[in-house]
């Protein structure tokens, strides 16, 4: 073969045409399957939002939106004149219980994360970290009954001598705190450990003491991850159902006395949904209205956290 | 000295002027030194002459005696003894794994941060044993600053990076002034004075490294340890950092680890050559100092053949 017309380099011209092999067919099939998997999850999300929206719109055709959003009395299941659709007590109850949970979980969680990431010996770490993860695996129903049968009667009424009702925000809040503690601690621990050692060395090299290094360099550098963890924990507490249902009671309460019974949105939904109500009645539709409200709240919280994380995120090479 | 083309000359000038006059700014055209000509492969006979030898009578800032550093039971640096002189640039050279970094980190007790590291022998700093039980490692590091291989600015503003050291040490005085002085000494002020409040991560790699040097200067240290400060930088940034080192040595002692022979030859007054020694019985490898002398001597007329092989590029 005369090489003159060949491209530089000579030799026979290689065949680069695509050939269908069993392997390439299999790859195409896998691609389709993966796409279907992604499609199903998107479709599910859309389906949930649409069905939620449809029932919610139906609810607001029967109850005024301002009456719902601004009303201060939530008794949708009561009869006659007592019926009232003010959702504020439920929202405030949700936020209040979440706040109680965070008051417990943030100091404990961040404290254990800083200890684990910065101070614990490898041996201590090997014990503590799995125990924390075990805590995350406790079913919420167990935590709920722990609150109802131990925290309330033994800890609060017995040891601390606080006169709480049998269903009360304090025990539910404490149990919520225990519930989200592992989330706060493990995510904060991960973020702290992700801070490069070079930053610690730089700070030590400038004559900083260990607490100064941790508080002024490592913690701020890990802040975006820590805050993301806190938001995740808060979302978890806002949406928590069983603990509040079992330990918090069933009255929507606009007050702030933690000894009283409180209810949150998710617990209301659970309680109402298993009750004896007629489908398409206005009582039934409240479930969807409250569900939408909860959904919107969690969405806002996530949006805030994403913005926060982006704003403070540090990229380390 | 901001232009690319001026770079290599300016550093060798800096060295020769420094060696000849002891201190002071670089006079133009005083290129009598051997800063560059002592690099590998050049004729030793061309060196010497106009450059005054670094006098060996400057007081030592560090006296190191029989220093061994171990990680766990593994020996990393074996039996190092030499003195590091005040207000000079001392280069530590040698192949990877020969203990240069371990050694330099033992000079300000950074090895304390590695739980398994143990040190025996003595490191005296202005006559005081750094490893005496009553010595506070935090105070040691206040006096002996460190610059690392990779620029490691904190994820904070330029201003807060500089102010970090003075703040944690509770230094008195106007913080704005402290920051400005440190940035001027770090030859960075003009480039960043209009964006002090912006994040340090927005700077170039070379600027970040000079920021780290300025940050170390802000606490007024007596010694600055540099662990391959220019290895991650381009030649222009490297040159700026070398220029900076010449300016700094009027006031501080500098110890620098470098893999770059030319850099060691250009910038340093004294050079210590480290090498890897393999223990024949156990097969463990550790680092030792083969030769410590004036840089000119180490590069032109080394007394140990291992040094000669290394500096001429035949090994390592």
mmCIF file of C-alpha atoms in Angstrom, chain A:
data_model
loop_
_atom_site.group_PDB
_atom_site.id
_atom_site.type_symbol
_atom_site.label_atom_id
_atom_site.label_comp_id
_atom_site.label_asym_id
_atom_site.label_seq_id
_atom_site.Cartn_x
_atom_site.Cartn_y
_atom_site.Cartn_z
ATOM 1 C CA UNK A 1 0.000 0.000 0.000
ATOM 2 C CA UNK A 2 1.295 3.361 -0.998
ATOM 3 C CA UNK A 3 1.605 5.558 2.093
ATOM 4 C CA UNK A 4 1.378 8.857 0.263
ATOM 5 C CA UNK A 5 -2.400 9.256 0.656
ATOM 6 C CA UNK A 6 -2.466 7.966 4.216
ATOM 7 C CA UNK A 7 -2.496 10.342 7.135
ATOM 8 C CA UNK A 8 0.862 10.975 8.756
ATOM 9 C CA UNK A 9 2.085 8.085 10.798
ATOM 10 C CA UNK A 10 1.524 5.511 8.104
ATOM 11 C CA UNK A 11 0.249 2.026 8.802
ATOM 12 C CA UNK A 12 -3.191 0.660 7.926
ATOM 13 C CA UNK A 13 -6.130 2.951 8.498
ATOM 14 C CA UNK A 14 -7.838 1.889 11.741
ATOM 15 C CA UNK A 15 -11.514 1.022 11.699
ATOM 16 C CA UNK A 16 -13.299 3.365 14.081
ATOM 17 C CA UNK A 17 -16.905 2.612 13.141
ATOM 18 C CA UNK A 18 -19.193 1.880 16.047
ATOM 19 C CA UNK A 19 -20.157 -1.793 16.308
ATOM 20 C CA UNK A 20 -23.156 -3.098 18.189
ATOM 21 C CA UNK A 21 -22.094 -5.726 20.669
ATOM 22 C CA UNK A 22 -24.069 -7.431 23.448
ATOM 23 C CA UNK A 23 -22.170 -5.212 25.791
ATOM 24 C CA UNK A 24 -23.169 -1.961 24.129
ATOM 25 C CA UNK A 25 -26.799 -3.106 24.014
ATOM 26 C CA UNK A 26 -26.654 -3.913 27.704
ATOM 27 C CA UNK A 27 -25.256 -0.506 28.439
ATOM 28 C CA UNK A 28 -28.123 1.168 26.610
ATOM 29 C CA UNK A 29 -30.619 -0.912 28.571
ATOM 30 C CA UNK A 30 -29.010 0.085 31.850
ATOM 31 C CA UNK A 31 -29.143 3.717 30.840
ATOM 32 C CA UNK A 32 -32.873 3.417 30.195
ATOM 33 C CA UNK A 33 -33.440 1.680 33.533
ATOM 34 C CA UNK A 34 -31.576 4.376 35.399
ATOM 35 C CA UNK A 35 -33.581 7.045 33.646
ATOM 36 C CA UNK A 36 -36.819 5.308 34.598
ATOM 37 C CA UNK A 37 -35.690 5.171 38.214
ATOM 38 C CA UNK A 38 -35.028 8.892 38.199
ATOM 39 C CA UNK A 39 -38.328 9.520 36.445
ATOM 40 C CA UNK A 40 -40.309 7.560 39.032
ATOM 41 C CA UNK A 41 -38.915 9.574 41.917
ATOM 42 C CA UNK A 42 -39.653 12.839 40.148
ATOM 43 C CA UNK A 43 -43.145 11.669 39.241
ATOM 44 C CA UNK A 44 -43.805 10.642 42.836
ATOM 45 C CA UNK A 45 -42.829 14.054 44.086
ATOM 46 C CA UNK A 46 -45.008 15.759 41.534
ATOM 47 C CA UNK A 47 -47.903 13.414 42.365
ATOM 48 C CA UNK A 48 -47.679 14.169 46.062
ATOM 49 C CA UNK A 49 -47.552 17.908 45.514
ATOM 50 C CA UNK A 50 -50.485 17.824 43.089
ATOM 51 C CA UNK A 51 -52.747 15.717 45.310
ATOM 52 C CA UNK A 52 -51.823 17.832 48.318
ATOM 53 C CA UNK A 53 -52.536 21.006 46.372
ATOM 54 C CA UNK A 54 -55.880 19.783 45.036
ATOM 55 C CA UNK A 55 -57.248 18.901 48.463
ATOM 56 C CA UNK A 56 -55.815 22.068 49.952
ATOM 57 C CA UNK A 57 -57.562 24.198 47.352
ATOM 58 C CA UNK A 58 -60.767 22.350 48.157
ATOM 59 C CA UNK A 59 -60.230 23.139 51.847
ATOM 60 C CA UNK A 60 -59.770 26.829 51.176
ATOM 61 C CA UNK A 61 -62.995 26.933 49.197
ATOM 62 C CA UNK A 62 -64.734 26.098 52.458
ATOM 63 C CA UNK A 63 -62.535 27.942 54.958
ATOM 64 C CA UNK A 64 -61.147 31.433 54.430
ATOM 65 C CA UNK A 65 -57.389 31.565 54.015
ATOM 66 C CA UNK A 66 -57.047 34.418 56.489
ATOM 67 C CA UNK A 67 -59.215 32.667 59.010
ATOM 68 C CA UNK A 68 -56.874 29.707 58.653
ATOM 69 C CA UNK A 69 -53.569 31.545 58.761
ATOM 70 C CA UNK A 70 -54.404 34.182 61.364
ATOM 71 C CA UNK A 71 -56.903 32.429 63.602
ATOM 72 C CA UNK A 72 -55.718 31.612 67.105
ATOM 73 C CA UNK A 73 -58.005 28.693 67.895
ATOM 74 C CA UNK A 74 -57.549 25.260 66.347
ATOM 75 C CA UNK A 75 -60.540 23.025 67.008
ATOM 76 C CA UNK A 76 -61.473 21.628 63.598
ATOM 77 C CA UNK A 77 -62.900 18.448 65.057
ATOM 78 C CA UNK A 78 -65.216 20.093 67.534
ATOM 79 C CA UNK A 79 -68.919 20.344 66.849
ATOM 80 C CA UNK A 80 -71.078 23.330 66.016
ATOM 81 C CA UNK A 81 -69.962 26.730 67.273
ATOM 82 C CA UNK A 82 -66.770 25.381 68.782
ATOM 83 C CA UNK A 83 -65.352 24.525 65.377
ATOM 84 C CA UNK A 84 -62.428 26.828 64.527
ATOM 85 C CA UNK A 85 -59.720 26.652 61.889
ATOM 86 C CA UNK A 86 -57.012 28.978 63.139
ATOM 87 C CA UNK A 87 -53.752 27.146 62.441
ATOM 88 C CA UNK A 88 -51.492 29.430 64.483
ATOM 89 C CA UNK A 89 -51.591 27.252 67.619
ATOM 90 C CA UNK A 90 -50.413 24.284 65.551
ATOM 91 C CA UNK A 91 -47.625 26.274 63.899
ATOM 92 C CA UNK A 92 -46.505 27.762 67.167
ATOM 93 C CA UNK A 93 -46.740 24.377 68.859
ATOM 94 C CA UNK A 94 -44.581 22.879 66.117
ATOM 95 C CA UNK A 95 -41.982 25.621 66.386
ATOM 96 C CA UNK A 96 -42.097 25.557 70.157
ATOM 97 C CA UNK A 97 -41.482 21.829 70.388
ATOM 98 C CA UNK A 98 -38.739 22.100 67.777
ATOM 99 C CA UNK A 99 -37.120 24.908 69.753
ATOM 100 C CA UNK A 100 -37.204 22.801 72.915
ATOM 101 C CA UNK A 101 -35.593 19.940 71.025
ATOM 102 C CA UNK A 102 -32.901 22.216 69.662
ATOM 103 C CA UNK A 103 -32.211 23.701 73.086
ATOM 104 C CA UNK A 104 -31.397 20.178 74.204
ATOM 105 C CA UNK A 105 -29.655 18.933 71.092
ATOM 106 C CA UNK A 106 -27.533 21.906 69.997
ATOM 107 C CA UNK A 107 -25.314 22.300 73.050
ATOM 108 C CA UNK A 108 -25.074 18.556 73.641
ATOM 109 C CA UNK A 109 -24.575 17.748 69.979
ATOM 110 C CA UNK A 110 -22.023 20.456 69.258
ATOM 111 C CA UNK A 111 -20.254 19.744 72.514
ATOM 112 C CA UNK A 112 -19.891 16.071 71.735
ATOM 113 C CA UNK A 113 -18.888 16.843 68.147
ATOM 114 C CA UNK A 114 -16.103 19.191 69.250
ATOM 115 C CA UNK A 115 -14.978 16.649 71.809
ATOM 116 C CA UNK A 116 -15.020 13.819 69.283
ATOM 117 C CA UNK A 117 -13.321 15.726 66.499
ATOM 118 C CA UNK A 118 -10.743 17.691 68.459
ATOM 119 C CA UNK A 119 -10.101 16.154 71.845
ATOM 120 C CA UNK A 120 -11.113 12.514 71.999
ATOM 121 C CA UNK A 121 -8.388 9.888 71.840
ATOM 122 C CA UNK A 122 -8.856 7.402 69.034
ATOM 123 C CA UNK A 123 -9.960 4.870 71.623
ATOM 124 C CA UNK A 124 -12.638 7.107 73.117
ATOM 125 C CA UNK A 125 -13.791 7.937 69.639
ATOM 126 C CA UNK A 126 -14.113 4.285 68.717
ATOM 127 C CA UNK A 127 -16.558 3.837 71.578
ATOM 128 C CA UNK A 128 -18.514 7.093 71.505
ATOM 129 C CA UNK A 129 -19.171 7.444 67.813
ATOM 130 C CA UNK A 130 -20.943 4.078 67.373
ATOM 131 C CA UNK A 131 -23.020 4.725 70.491
ATOM 132 C CA UNK A 132 -24.137 8.036 69.023
ATOM 133 C CA UNK A 133 -25.039 6.281 65.803
ATOM 134 C CA UNK A 134 -26.926 3.670 67.793
ATOM 135 C CA UNK A 135 -28.940 6.479 69.363
ATOM 136 C CA UNK A 136 -29.921 7.571 65.874
ATOM 137 C CA UNK A 137 -31.269 4.099 65.238
ATOM 138 C CA UNK A 138 -33.779 4.053 68.108
ATOM 139 C CA UNK A 139 -37.306 3.961 66.683
ATOM 140 C CA UNK A 140 -39.220 7.138 67.447
ATOM 141 C CA UNK A 141 -42.084 5.198 68.968
ATOM 142 C CA UNK A 142 -39.676 3.869 71.578
ATOM 143 C CA UNK A 143 -38.509 7.399 72.292
ATOM 144 C CA UNK A 144 -42.135 8.534 72.563
ATOM 145 C CA UNK A 145 -42.980 5.930 75.157
ATOM 146 C CA UNK A 146 -39.674 6.602 76.899
ATOM 147 C CA UNK A 147 -40.847 10.208 77.237
ATOM 148 C CA UNK A 148 -44.325 9.219 78.402
ATOM 149 C CA UNK A 149 -43.341 6.515 80.867
ATOM 150 C CA UNK A 150 -39.942 7.689 82.070
ATOM 151 C CA UNK A 151 -39.197 11.356 81.350
ATOM 152 C CA UNK A 152 -42.585 12.628 82.517
ATOM 153 C CA UNK A 153 -43.272 10.552 85.644
ATOM 154 C CA UNK A 154 -39.762 9.690 86.806
ATOM 155 C CA UNK A 155 -37.526 12.514 85.655
ATOM 156 C CA UNK A 156 -39.816 15.528 85.582
ATOM 157 C CA UNK A 157 -42.411 14.738 88.232
ATOM 158 C CA UNK A 158 -40.227 12.550 90.388
ATOM 159 C CA UNK A 159 -36.616 13.665 90.388
ATOM 160 C CA UNK A 160 -37.037 17.286 89.357
ATOM 161 C CA UNK A 161 -40.406 17.755 91.082
ATOM 162 C CA UNK A 162 -41.945 19.758 88.240
ATOM 163 C CA UNK A 163 -45.721 19.666 88.175
ATOM 164 C CA UNK A 164 -46.303 18.692 84.579
ATOM 165 C CA UNK A 165 -49.409 17.329 82.956
ATOM 166 C CA UNK A 166 -49.151 13.757 81.843
ATOM 167 C CA UNK A 167 -48.908 14.974 78.250
ATOM 168 C CA UNK A 168 -46.560 17.938 78.184
ATOM 169 C CA UNK A 169 -44.239 19.855 75.926
ATOM 170 C CA UNK A 170 -41.252 19.423 78.204
ATOM 171 C CA UNK A 171 -41.013 15.667 77.941
ATOM 172 C CA UNK A 172 -41.832 15.718 74.234
ATOM 173 C CA UNK A 173 -39.219 18.419 73.690
ATOM 174 C CA UNK A 174 -36.579 16.483 75.622
ATOM 175 C CA UNK A 175 -37.344 13.357 73.625
ATOM 176 C CA UNK A 176 -37.164 15.352 70.389
ATOM 177 C CA UNK A 177 -33.792 16.629 71.559
ATOM 178 C CA UNK A 178 -32.561 13.081 72.073
ATOM 179 C CA UNK A 179 -33.958 12.196 68.675
ATOM 180 C CA UNK A 180 -32.045 14.883 66.776
ATOM 181 C CA UNK A 181 -28.929 14.869 68.939
ATOM 182 C CA UNK A 182 -27.156 12.252 66.776
ATOM 183 C CA UNK A 183 -27.950 14.214 63.630
ATOM 184 C CA UNK A 184 -26.417 17.372 65.085
ATOM 185 C CA UNK A 185 -23.441 15.564 66.556
ATOM 186 C CA UNK A 186 -22.468 13.353 63.636
ATOM 187 C CA UNK A 187 -22.862 16.037 60.975
ATOM 188 C CA UNK A 188 -20.964 18.594 63.055
ATOM 189 C CA UNK A 189 -18.275 16.003 63.765
ATOM 190 C CA UNK A 190 -17.948 15.279 60.041
ATOM 191 C CA UNK A 191 -17.682 18.977 59.210
ATOM 192 C CA UNK A 192 -15.089 19.604 61.908
ATOM 193 C CA UNK A 193 -13.006 16.704 60.738
ATOM 194 C CA UNK A 194 -13.253 17.897 57.153
ATOM 195 C CA UNK A 195 -11.393 21.076 58.077
ATOM 196 C CA UNK A 196 -7.907 20.550 56.689
ATOM 197 C CA UNK A 197 -5.117 19.857 59.141
ATOM 198 C CA UNK A 198 -3.117 22.618 57.475
ATOM 199 C CA UNK A 199 -5.464 25.224 58.941
ATOM 200 C CA UNK A 200 -4.967 23.816 62.419
ATOM 201 C CA UNK A 201 -1.216 23.777 61.918
ATOM 202 C CA UNK A 202 -1.272 27.332 60.646
ATOM 203 C CA UNK A 203 -3.074 28.483 63.744
ATOM 204 C CA UNK A 204 -0.855 26.504 66.097
ATOM 205 C CA UNK A 205 2.158 27.869 64.252
ATOM 206 C CA UNK A 206 1.029 31.380 65.151
ATOM 207 C CA UNK A 207 1.042 30.613 68.836
ATOM 208 C CA UNK A 208 -2.651 29.884 69.274
ATOM 209 C CA UNK A 209 -3.698 27.583 72.089
ATOM 210 C CA UNK A 210 -5.875 24.559 71.480
ATOM 211 C CA UNK A 211 -9.167 26.230 72.486
ATOM 212 C CA UNK A 212 -8.291 29.213 70.313
ATOM 213 C CA UNK A 213 -7.559 26.980 67.361
ATOM 214 C CA UNK A 214 -10.832 25.129 67.816
ATOM 215 C CA UNK A 215 -13.052 28.134 68.440
ATOM 216 C CA UNK A 216 -11.498 30.697 66.126
ATOM 217 C CA UNK A 217 -10.346 28.617 63.194
ATOM 218 C CA UNK A 218 -11.765 25.119 63.041
ATOM 219 C CA UNK A 219 -15.301 25.867 64.183
ATOM 220 C CA UNK A 220 -15.821 28.873 61.882
ATOM 221 C CA UNK A 221 -14.322 26.918 58.995
ATOM 222 C CA UNK A 222 -16.788 24.106 59.628
ATOM 223 C CA UNK A 223 -19.733 26.436 60.188
ATOM 224 C CA UNK A 224 -21.532 25.847 56.914
ATOM 225 C CA UNK A 225 -21.604 22.105 57.467
ATOM 226 C CA UNK A 226 -22.611 22.541 61.077
ATOM 227 C CA UNK A 227 -25.482 24.836 60.152
ATOM 228 C CA UNK A 228 -26.610 22.452 57.444
ATOM 229 C CA UNK A 229 -26.707 19.751 60.115
ATOM 230 C CA UNK A 230 -28.708 21.967 62.447
ATOM 231 C CA UNK A 231 -31.239 22.716 59.739
ATOM 232 C CA UNK A 232 -31.567 19.051 58.927
ATOM 233 C CA UNK A 233 -32.089 18.359 62.618
ATOM 234 C CA UNK A 234 -34.690 21.133 62.846
ATOM 235 C CA UNK A 235 -36.544 19.757 59.818
ATOM 236 C CA UNK A 236 -36.544 16.377 61.464
ATOM 237 C CA UNK A 237 -38.010 17.841 64.671
ATOM 238 C CA UNK A 238 -40.600 19.897 62.800
ATOM 239 C CA UNK A 239 -41.850 16.871 60.946
ATOM 240 C CA UNK A 240 -41.637 14.452 63.863
ATOM 241 C CA UNK A 241 -44.931 12.743 64.499
ATOM 242 C CA UNK A 242 -44.851 9.844 66.890
ATOM 243 C CA UNK A 243 -42.902 11.348 69.780
ATOM 244 C CA UNK A 244 -45.232 14.333 69.915
ATOM 245 C CA UNK A 245 -48.325 12.202 69.417
ATOM 246 C CA UNK A 246 -47.412 9.918 72.305
ATOM 247 C CA UNK A 247 -45.820 12.363 74.737
ATOM 248 C CA UNK A 248 -47.034 15.811 73.743
ATOM 249 C CA UNK A 249 -50.759 15.352 73.922
ATOM 250 C CA UNK A 250 -53.550 16.342 71.609
ATOM 251 C CA UNK A 251 -54.426 19.962 72.272
ATOM 252 C CA UNK A 252 -53.169 22.670 69.979
ATOM 253 C CA UNK A 253 -51.736 25.196 72.367
ATOM 254 C CA UNK A 254 -50.734 28.775 71.624
ATOM 255 C CA UNK A 255 -49.127 29.280 75.029
ATOM 256 C CA UNK A 256 -45.554 28.889 76.130
ATOM 257 C CA UNK A 257 -45.914 26.910 79.341
ATOM 258 C CA UNK A 258 -43.901 23.743 78.715
ATOM 259 C CA UNK A 259 -45.752 21.889 81.470
ATOM 260 C CA UNK A 260 -48.903 21.894 79.371
ATOM 261 C CA UNK A 261 -49.921 19.684 76.515
ATOM 262 C CA UNK A 262 -48.826 20.736 73.032
ATOM 263 C CA UNK A 263 -49.453 19.400 69.583
ATOM 264 C CA UNK A 264 -47.596 19.850 66.358
ATOM 265 C CA UNK A 265 -48.783 19.631 62.794
ATOM 266 C CA UNK A 266 -47.588 16.133 62.035
ATOM 267 C CA UNK A 267 -49.134 14.725 65.197
ATOM 268 C CA UNK A 268 -52.420 16.435 64.383
ATOM 269 C CA UNK A 269 -52.429 14.857 60.953
ATOM 270 C CA UNK A 270 -51.718 11.412 62.357
ATOM 271 C CA UNK A 271 -54.316 11.745 65.029
ATOM 272 C CA UNK A 272 -57.000 13.032 62.676
ATOM 273 C CA UNK A 273 -56.263 10.594 59.916
ATOM 274 C CA UNK A 274 -56.833 7.588 62.121
ATOM 275 C CA UNK A 275 -59.977 9.108 63.643
ATOM 276 C CA UNK A 276 -63.535 8.608 62.506
ATOM 277 C CA UNK A 277 -64.117 11.310 59.940
ATOM 278 C CA UNK A 278 -65.937 11.328 56.650
ATOM 279 C CA UNK A 279 -63.876 11.588 53.487
ATOM 280 C CA UNK A 280 -64.159 14.954 51.721
ATOM 281 C CA UNK A 281 -65.638 16.528 54.850
ATOM 282 C CA UNK A 282 -63.968 19.719 55.926
ATOM 283 C CA UNK A 283 -62.382 17.880 58.873
ATOM 284 C CA UNK A 284 -60.830 15.484 56.412
ATOM 285 C CA UNK A 285 -59.566 18.320 54.248
ATOM 286 C CA UNK A 286 -57.792 19.948 57.201
ATOM 287 C CA UNK A 287 -55.299 17.116 56.986
ATOM 288 C CA UNK A 288 -54.218 18.288 53.581
ATOM 289 C CA UNK A 289 -54.193 21.947 54.508
ATOM 290 C CA UNK A 290 -51.995 21.243 57.494
ATOM 291 C CA UNK A 291 -49.842 18.923 55.399
ATOM 292 C CA UNK A 292 -49.296 21.662 52.850
ATOM 293 C CA UNK A 293 -48.427 24.119 55.598
ATOM 294 C CA UNK A 294 -45.877 21.705 57.008
ATOM 295 C CA UNK A 295 -44.491 21.076 53.558
ATOM 296 C CA UNK A 296 -44.093 24.798 52.874
ATOM 297 C CA UNK A 297 -42.420 25.365 56.234
ATOM 298 C CA UNK A 298 -39.878 22.622 55.666
ATOM 299 C CA UNK A 299 -39.289 23.910 52.157
ATOM 300 C CA UNK A 300 -38.579 27.418 53.427
ATOM 301 C CA UNK A 301 -36.228 26.055 56.041
ATOM 302 C CA UNK A 302 -34.336 24.043 53.444
ATOM 303 C CA UNK A 303 -34.132 27.032 51.114
ATOM 304 C CA UNK A 304 -32.684 29.135 53.914
ATOM 305 C CA UNK A 305 -30.157 26.469 54.745
ATOM 306 C CA UNK A 306 -29.068 26.079 51.125
ATOM 307 C CA UNK A 307 -28.540 29.824 50.850
ATOM 308 C CA UNK A 308 -26.661 29.864 54.106
ATOM 309 C CA UNK A 309 -24.430 26.970 53.164
ATOM 310 C CA UNK A 310 -23.630 28.526 49.776
ATOM 311 C CA UNK A 311 -22.824 31.839 51.358
ATOM 312 C CA UNK A 312 -20.450 30.462 53.940
ATOM 313 C CA UNK A 313 -19.136 27.473 52.089
ATOM 314 C CA UNK A 314 -15.376 27.244 51.888
ATOM 315 C CA UNK A 315 -13.827 25.126 49.237
ATOM 316 C CA UNK A 316 -10.565 23.575 50.274
ATOM 317 C CA UNK A 317 -8.334 22.239 47.588
#
